[in-house]
CSV table of C-alpha atoms in Angstrom, one decimal:
chain,number,residue,atom,x,y,z
A,1169,UNK,CA,69.7,-65.3,100.5
A,1170,UNK,CA,66.9,-63.9,98.3
A,1171,UNK,CA,67.4,-61.1,95.9
A,1172,UNK,CA,64.3,-59.3,94.5
A,1173,UNK,CA,64.1,-56.5,92.0
A,1174,UNK,CA,61.0,-54.7,90.8
A,1175,UNK,CA,61.0,-53.3,87.3
A,1176,UNK,CA,58.4,-51.0,85.7
A,1177,UNK,CA,57.8,-52.6,82.2
A,1178,UNK,CA,56.5,-49.4,80.8
A,1179,UNK,CA,59.4,-47.2,81.7
A,1180,UNK,CA,61.9,-50.1,81.7
A,1181,UNK,CA,63.4,-48.9,85.0
A,1182,UNK,CA,64.1,-50.7,88.2
A,1183,UNK,CA,61.9,-49.3,90.9
A,1184,UNK,CA,63.3,-51.2,93.9
A,1185,UNK,CA,65.7,-53.9,94.9
A,1186,UNK,CA,66.3,-55.9,98.1
A,1187,UNK,CA,68.5,-58.7,99.4
A,1188,UNK,CA,66.8,-60.7,102.2
A,1189,UNK,CA,64.4,-57.8,102.8
A,1190,UNK,CA,67.2,-55.3,103.0
A,1191,UNK,CA,66.7,-52.4,100.6
A,1192,UNK,CA,69.6,-52.0,98.2
A,1193,UNK,CA,71.1,-48.9,96.5
A,1194,UNK,CA,70.6,-49.2,92.7
A,1195,UNK,CA,74.4,-49.4,92.2
A,1196,UNK,CA,74.6,-52.4,94.6
A,1197,UNK,CA,71.7,-54.0,92.8
A,1198,UNK,CA,73.4,-53.6,89.5
A,1199,UNK,CA,76.6,-55.3,90.8
A,1200,UNK,CA,74.6,-58.2,92.1
A,1201,UNK,CA,72.6,-58.7,88.9
A,1202,UNK,CA,75.8,-58.4,86.8
A,1203,UNK,CA,77.8,-60.9,88.9
A,1204,UNK,CA,75.0,-63.4,89.1
A,1205,UNK,CA,74.3,-63.2,85.4
A,1206,UNK,CA,77.9,-63.8,84.3
A,1207,UNK,CA,78.9,-66.4,86.9
A,1208,UNK,CA,75.7,-68.2,87.8
A,1209,UNK,CA,73.4,-67.7,84.8
A,1210,UNK,CA,75.6,-67.3,81.7
A,1211,UNK,CA,77.7,-70.3,82.6
A,1212,UNK,CA,74.7,-72.5,82.1
A,1213,UNK,CA,74.7,-71.5,78.4
A,1214,UNK,CA,78.4,-72.6,78.2
A,1215,UNK,CA,77.6,-75.9,79.9
A,1216,UNK,CA,74.7,-76.8,77.6
A,1217,UNK,CA,76.6,-75.8,74.5
A,1218,UNK,CA,78.8,-78.9,75.0
A,1219,UNK,CA,75.9,-81.0,73.7
A,1220,UNK,CA,75.5,-78.7,70.6
A,1221,UNK,CA,78.8,-79.8,69.0
A,1222,UNK,CA,80.3,-82.9,67.3
A,1223,UNK,CA,84.0,-83.0,66.8
A,1224,UNK,CA,83.8,-86.0,64.6
A,1225,UNK,CA,81.9,-84.3,61.7
A,1226,UNK,CA,85.1,-84.2,59.6
A,1227,UNK,CA,83.1,-84.0,56.4
A,1228,UNK,CA,81.7,-80.6,57.5
A,1229,UNK,CA,84.7,-78.3,58.3
A,1230,UNK,CA,82.5,-75.5,59.5
A,1231,UNK,CA,80.7,-77.5,62.1
A,1232,UNK,CA,83.9,-79.3,63.2
A,1233,UNK,CA,85.7,-76.0,63.7
A,1234,UNK,CA,82.7,-74.7,65.7
A,1235,UNK,CA,83.0,-77.8,67.9
A,1236,UNK,CA,86.7,-77.4,68.5
A,1237,UNK,CA,86.3,-73.6,69.2
A,1238,UNK,CA,83.4,-74.0,71.6
A,1239,UNK,CA,85.1,-76.8,73.5
A,1240,UNK,CA,88.3,-74.9,73.8
A,1241,UNK,CA,86.6,-71.8,75.1
A,1242,UNK,CA,84.6,-73.8,77.7
A,1243,UNK,CA,87.9,-75.3,78.8
A,1244,UNK,CA,89.5,-71.9,79.2
A,1245,UNK,CA,86.4,-70.6,81.1
A,1246,UNK,CA,86.0,-73.3,83.7
A,1247,UNK,CA,89.4,-75.0,84.0
A,1248,UNK,CA,91.9,-72.2,83.3
A,1249,UNK,CA,90.0,-69.1,84.5
A,1250,UNK,CA,90.7,-69.8,88.2
A,1251,UNK,CA,94.4,-69.9,87.4
A,1252,UNK,CA,94.3,-66.6,85.6
A,1253,UNK,CA,92.5,-65.1,88.6
A,1254,UNK,CA,95.1,-66.4,91.0
A,1255,UNK,CA,97.8,-64.9,88.8
A,1256,UNK,CA,96.1,-61.5,88.8
A,1257,UNK,CA,96.0,-61.5,92.6
A,1258,UNK,CA,99.6,-62.6,93.0
A,1259,UNK,CA,100.8,-59.9,90.6
A,1260,UNK,CA,98.8,-57.3,92.4
A,1261,UNK,CA,96.5,-56.6,89.4
A,1262,UNK,CA,93.4,-57.4,91.5
A,1263,UNK,CA,92.7,-56.5,95.1
A,1264,UNK,CA,90.8,-59.8,95.7
A,1265,UNK,CA,91.6,-63.4,95.1
A,1266,UNK,CA,89.1,-64.9,92.7
A,1267,UNK,CA,90.8,-68.2,92.3
A,1268,UNK,CA,87.8,-70.2,93.6
A,1269,UNK,CA,85.4,-68.7,91.1
A,1270,UNK,CA,84.9,-72.3,89.8
A,1271,UNK,CA,82.8,-72.9,93.0
A,1272,UNK,CA,80.4,-70.1,91.9
A,1273,UNK,CA,80.3,-71.5,88.4
A,1274,UNK,CA,79.5,-75.0,89.6
A,1275,UNK,CA,76.8,-73.8,92.0
A,1276,UNK,CA,75.1,-71.9,89.1
A,1277,UNK,CA,75.3,-74.9,86.8
A,1278,UNK,CA,74.0,-77.3,89.4
A,1279,UNK,CA,71.0,-75.0,90.1
A,1280,UNK,CA,69.7,-76.0,86.6
A,1281,UNK,CA,67.2,-74.1,84.5
A,1282,UNK,CA,63.7,-73.6,85.8
A,1283,UNK,CA,60.6,-73.8,83.6
A,1284,UNK,CA,60.2,-70.3,82.1
A,1285,UNK,CA,57.4,-70.4,79.7
A,1286,UNK,CA,55.9,-67.3,81.4
A,1287,UNK,CA,58.6,-65.2,79.9
A,1288,UNK,CA,56.5,-65.0,76.8
A,1289,UNK,CA,54.5,-62.4,78.6
A,1290,UNK,CA,57.5,-60.1,78.2
A,1291,UNK,CA,57.5,-60.2,74.4
A,1292,UNK,CA,55.6,-57.0,73.9
A,1293,UNK,CA,57.9,-55.2,76.4
A,1294,UNK,CA,61.2,-56.6,75.3
A,1295,UNK,CA,62.8,-56.7,71.8
A,1296,UNK,CA,65.2,-59.4,73.1
A,1297,UNK,CA,62.4,-61.7,74.5
A,1298,UNK,CA,60.3,-61.2,71.3
A,1299,UNK,CA,63.3,-62.1,69.1
A,1300,UNK,CA,64.4,-65.1,71.1
A,1301,UNK,CA,60.9,-66.7,71.2
A,1302,UNK,CA,60.3,-66.1,67.5
A,1303,UNK,CA,63.7,-67.2,66.2
A,1304,UNK,CA,63.7,-70.4,68.3
A,1305,UNK,CA,60.9,-71.7,66.3
A,1306,UNK,CA,62.6,-70.7,63.0
A,1307,UNK,CA,65.8,-72.2,64.2
A,1308,UNK,CA,64.1,-75.5,64.9
A,1309,UNK,CA,62.6,-75.6,61.4
A,1310,UNK,CA,65.9,-74.9,59.8
A,1311,UNK,CA,67.6,-77.5,61.9
A,1312,UNK,CA,65.1,-80.1,60.9
A,1313,UNK,CA,65.6,-79.2,57.2
A,1314,UNK,CA,69.3,-79.7,57.5
A,1315,UNK,CA,69.2,-82.5,60.0
A,1316,UNK,CA,71.3,-84.8,57.9
A,1317,UNK,CA,74.2,-82.5,58.3
A,1318,UNK,CA,73.8,-82.2,62.1
A,1319,UNK,CA,74.7,-85.7,63.2
A,1320,UNK,CA,75.3,-86.0,67.0
A,1321,UNK,CA,74.3,-82.4,67.6
A,1322,UNK,CA,71.5,-81.5,70.0
A,1323,UNK,CA,69.2,-78.9,68.5
A,1324,UNK,CA,68.4,-77.1,71.7
A,1325,UNK,CA,72.0,-77.1,72.9
A,1326,UNK,CA,73.1,-75.6,69.6
A,1327,UNK,CA,70.5,-72.9,69.9
A,1328,UNK,CA,71.6,-72.1,73.4
A,1329,UNK,CA,75.3,-72.2,72.6
A,1330,UNK,CA,75.1,-69.9,69.6
A,1331,UNK,CA,72.0,-67.7,69.6
A,1332,UNK,CA,71.5,-67.2,73.3
A,1333,UNK,CA,75.1,-67.2,74.3
A,1334,UNK,CA,76.1,-64.5,71.8
A,1335,UNK,CA,73.1,-62.3,72.6
A,1336,UNK,CA,73.8,-62.6,76.3
A,1337,UNK,CA,77.3,-61.4,75.7
A,1338,UNK,CA,76.2,-58.5,73.5
A,1339,UNK,CA,73.6,-57.4,76.0
A,1340,UNK,CA,76.2,-57.3,78.8
A,1341,UNK,CA,78.0,-54.8,76.7
A,1342,UNK,CA,75.0,-52.8,75.7
A,1343,UNK,CA,73.5,-52.6,79.2
A,1344,UNK,CA,76.7,-51.8,81.0
A,1345,UNK,CA,78.6,-49.5,78.6
A,1346,UNK,CA,81.5,-48.8,81.0
A,1347,UNK,CA,83.0,-51.3,83.4
A,1348,UNK,CA,83.6,-48.4,85.8
A,1349,UNK,CA,79.8,-48.3,86.3
A,1350,UNK,CA,80.3,-51.3,88.5
A,1351,UNK,CA,81.1,-49.5,91.7
A,1352,UNK,CA,79.1,-50.5,94.8
A,1353,UNK,CA,78.0,-48.4,97.7
A,1354,UNK,CA,78.2,-51.2,100.2
A,1355,UNK,CA,81.7,-52.7,100.8
A,1356,UNK,CA,80.2,-56.2,101.1
A,1357,UNK,CA,79.9,-56.2,97.3
A,1358,UNK,CA,83.4,-54.8,96.5
A,1359,UNK,CA,84.9,-58.2,95.4
A,1360,UNK,CA,81.9,-58.9,93.1
A,1361,UNK,CA,82.2,-55.5,91.5
A,1362,UNK,CA,85.9,-55.8,90.9
A,1363,UNK,CA,85.5,-59.2,89.2
A,1364,UNK,CA,82.7,-57.8,87.2
A,1365,UNK,CA,85.0,-55.0,85.9
A,1366,UNK,CA,87.6,-57.5,85.0
A,1367,UNK,CA,85.2,-59.6,83.0
A,1368,UNK,CA,83.6,-56.6,81.3
A,1369,UNK,CA,86.9,-55.1,80.3
A,1370,UNK,CA,88.5,-58.3,79.0
A,1371,UNK,CA,85.9,-60.9,78.0
A,1372,UNK,CA,82.8,-59.3,76.5
A,1373,UNK,CA,83.7,-57.8,73.2
A,1374,UNK,CA,84.3,-59.6,70.0
A,1375,UNK,CA,87.9,-60.7,69.3
A,1376,UNK,CA,88.8,-58.9,66.1
A,1377,UNK,CA,91.7,-61.3,65.2
A,1378,UNK,CA,89.5,-64.4,64.7
A,1379,UNK,CA,90.7,-65.9,61.3
A,1380,UNK,CA,87.4,-67.3,60.2
A,1381,UNK,CA,83.8,-66.2,59.8
A,1382,UNK,CA,82.2,-66.5,63.2
A,1383,UNK,CA,78.9,-64.6,62.8
A,1384,UNK,CA,75.7,-66.1,61.3
A,1385,UNK,CA,75.7,-63.2,58.9
A,1386,UNK,CA,79.2,-63.9,57.7
A,1387,UNK,CA,79.1,-67.6,56.9
A,1388,UNK,CA,77.9,-69.3,53.8
A,1389,UNK,CA,77.2,-72.6,55.6
A,1390,UNK,CA,73.7,-73.6,54.5
A,1391,UNK,CA,72.2,-74.1,58.0
A,1392,UNK,CA,73.6,-71.0,59.6
A,1393,UNK,CA,72.9,-68.8,56.5
A,1394,UNK,CA,69.3,-69.9,56.5
A,1395,UNK,CA,68.8,-69.2,60.2
A,1396,UNK,CA,70.3,-65.7,59.7
A,1397,UNK,CA,67.9,-64.9,56.9
A,1398,UNK,CA,65.0,-65.9,59.1
A,1399,UNK,CA,66.4,-64.0,62.1
A,1400,UNK,CA,67.1,-60.8,60.1
A,1401,UNK,CA,63.4,-60.6,59.1
A,1402,UNK,CA,62.5,-60.6,62.8
A,1403,UNK,CA,65.2,-58.2,64.1
A,1404,UNK,CA,68.3,-57.5,62.0
A,1405,UNK,CA,70.1,-55.7,64.8
A,1406,UNK,CA,70.0,-58.7,67.0
A,1407,UNK,CA,70.5,-61.2,64.2
A,1408,UNK,CA,73.7,-59.5,63.3
A,1409,UNK,CA,75.1,-60.3,66.7
A,1410,UNK,CA,74.7,-64.1,66.6
A,1411,UNK,CA,77.8,-66.2,66.6
A,1412,UNK,CA,78.0,-69.7,65.2
A,1413,UNK,CA,80.1,-71.0,68.1
A,1414,UNK,CA,81.3,-69.9,71.5
A,1415,UNK,CA,84.2,-67.6,70.6
A,1416,UNK,CA,84.3,-65.2,73.6
């Protein structure tokens, strides 16, 4: 099935959407975009983040803690999440059984990441795109400067698992302010909408009980602190949202 949405870059509004040529109501399109993003797109960031950590860096407590936290959250997300979904259904909390959501996750990961250099064309239209393109170069420079501390850590994977992952989460929250916005017109998308509401309500916002600095702006670690200083000069609002590990 092919989903196509047209967006006016000047007004930043979707003008049309269709699934296999069938015109969609904007509310249905929003459900499809949100579900695909969280369970077929976002999960690729989690998967790649596994190469951006090194649990054996015992001489650097911050990087080691980041490694343990990222790995634990990835385990919860892929291995344990289907069990949570099964429990919700059995307890009557959800109307649909989402216990095979791991199949959607695996499908999304196996699809890989296509070449996307043309997204640079969106820089003048999108604060997010402009920020990501610019901070990636600054991130690479900072990583190379502190490379002796980053043994066994893949630079691109660390960028994806921290900068991109946290900004993706934050934009889920900013773009869909209320989970009750995810109400489809077509009943075919009811299950996708319900699961989207569950994820929005329970897994998007920062966990306030985290007992250690988890934002780039909060830590004194030389690498993360330098990246934040560079990022804040580009766009402080976005720089303030960057996490140093997968923590939600």
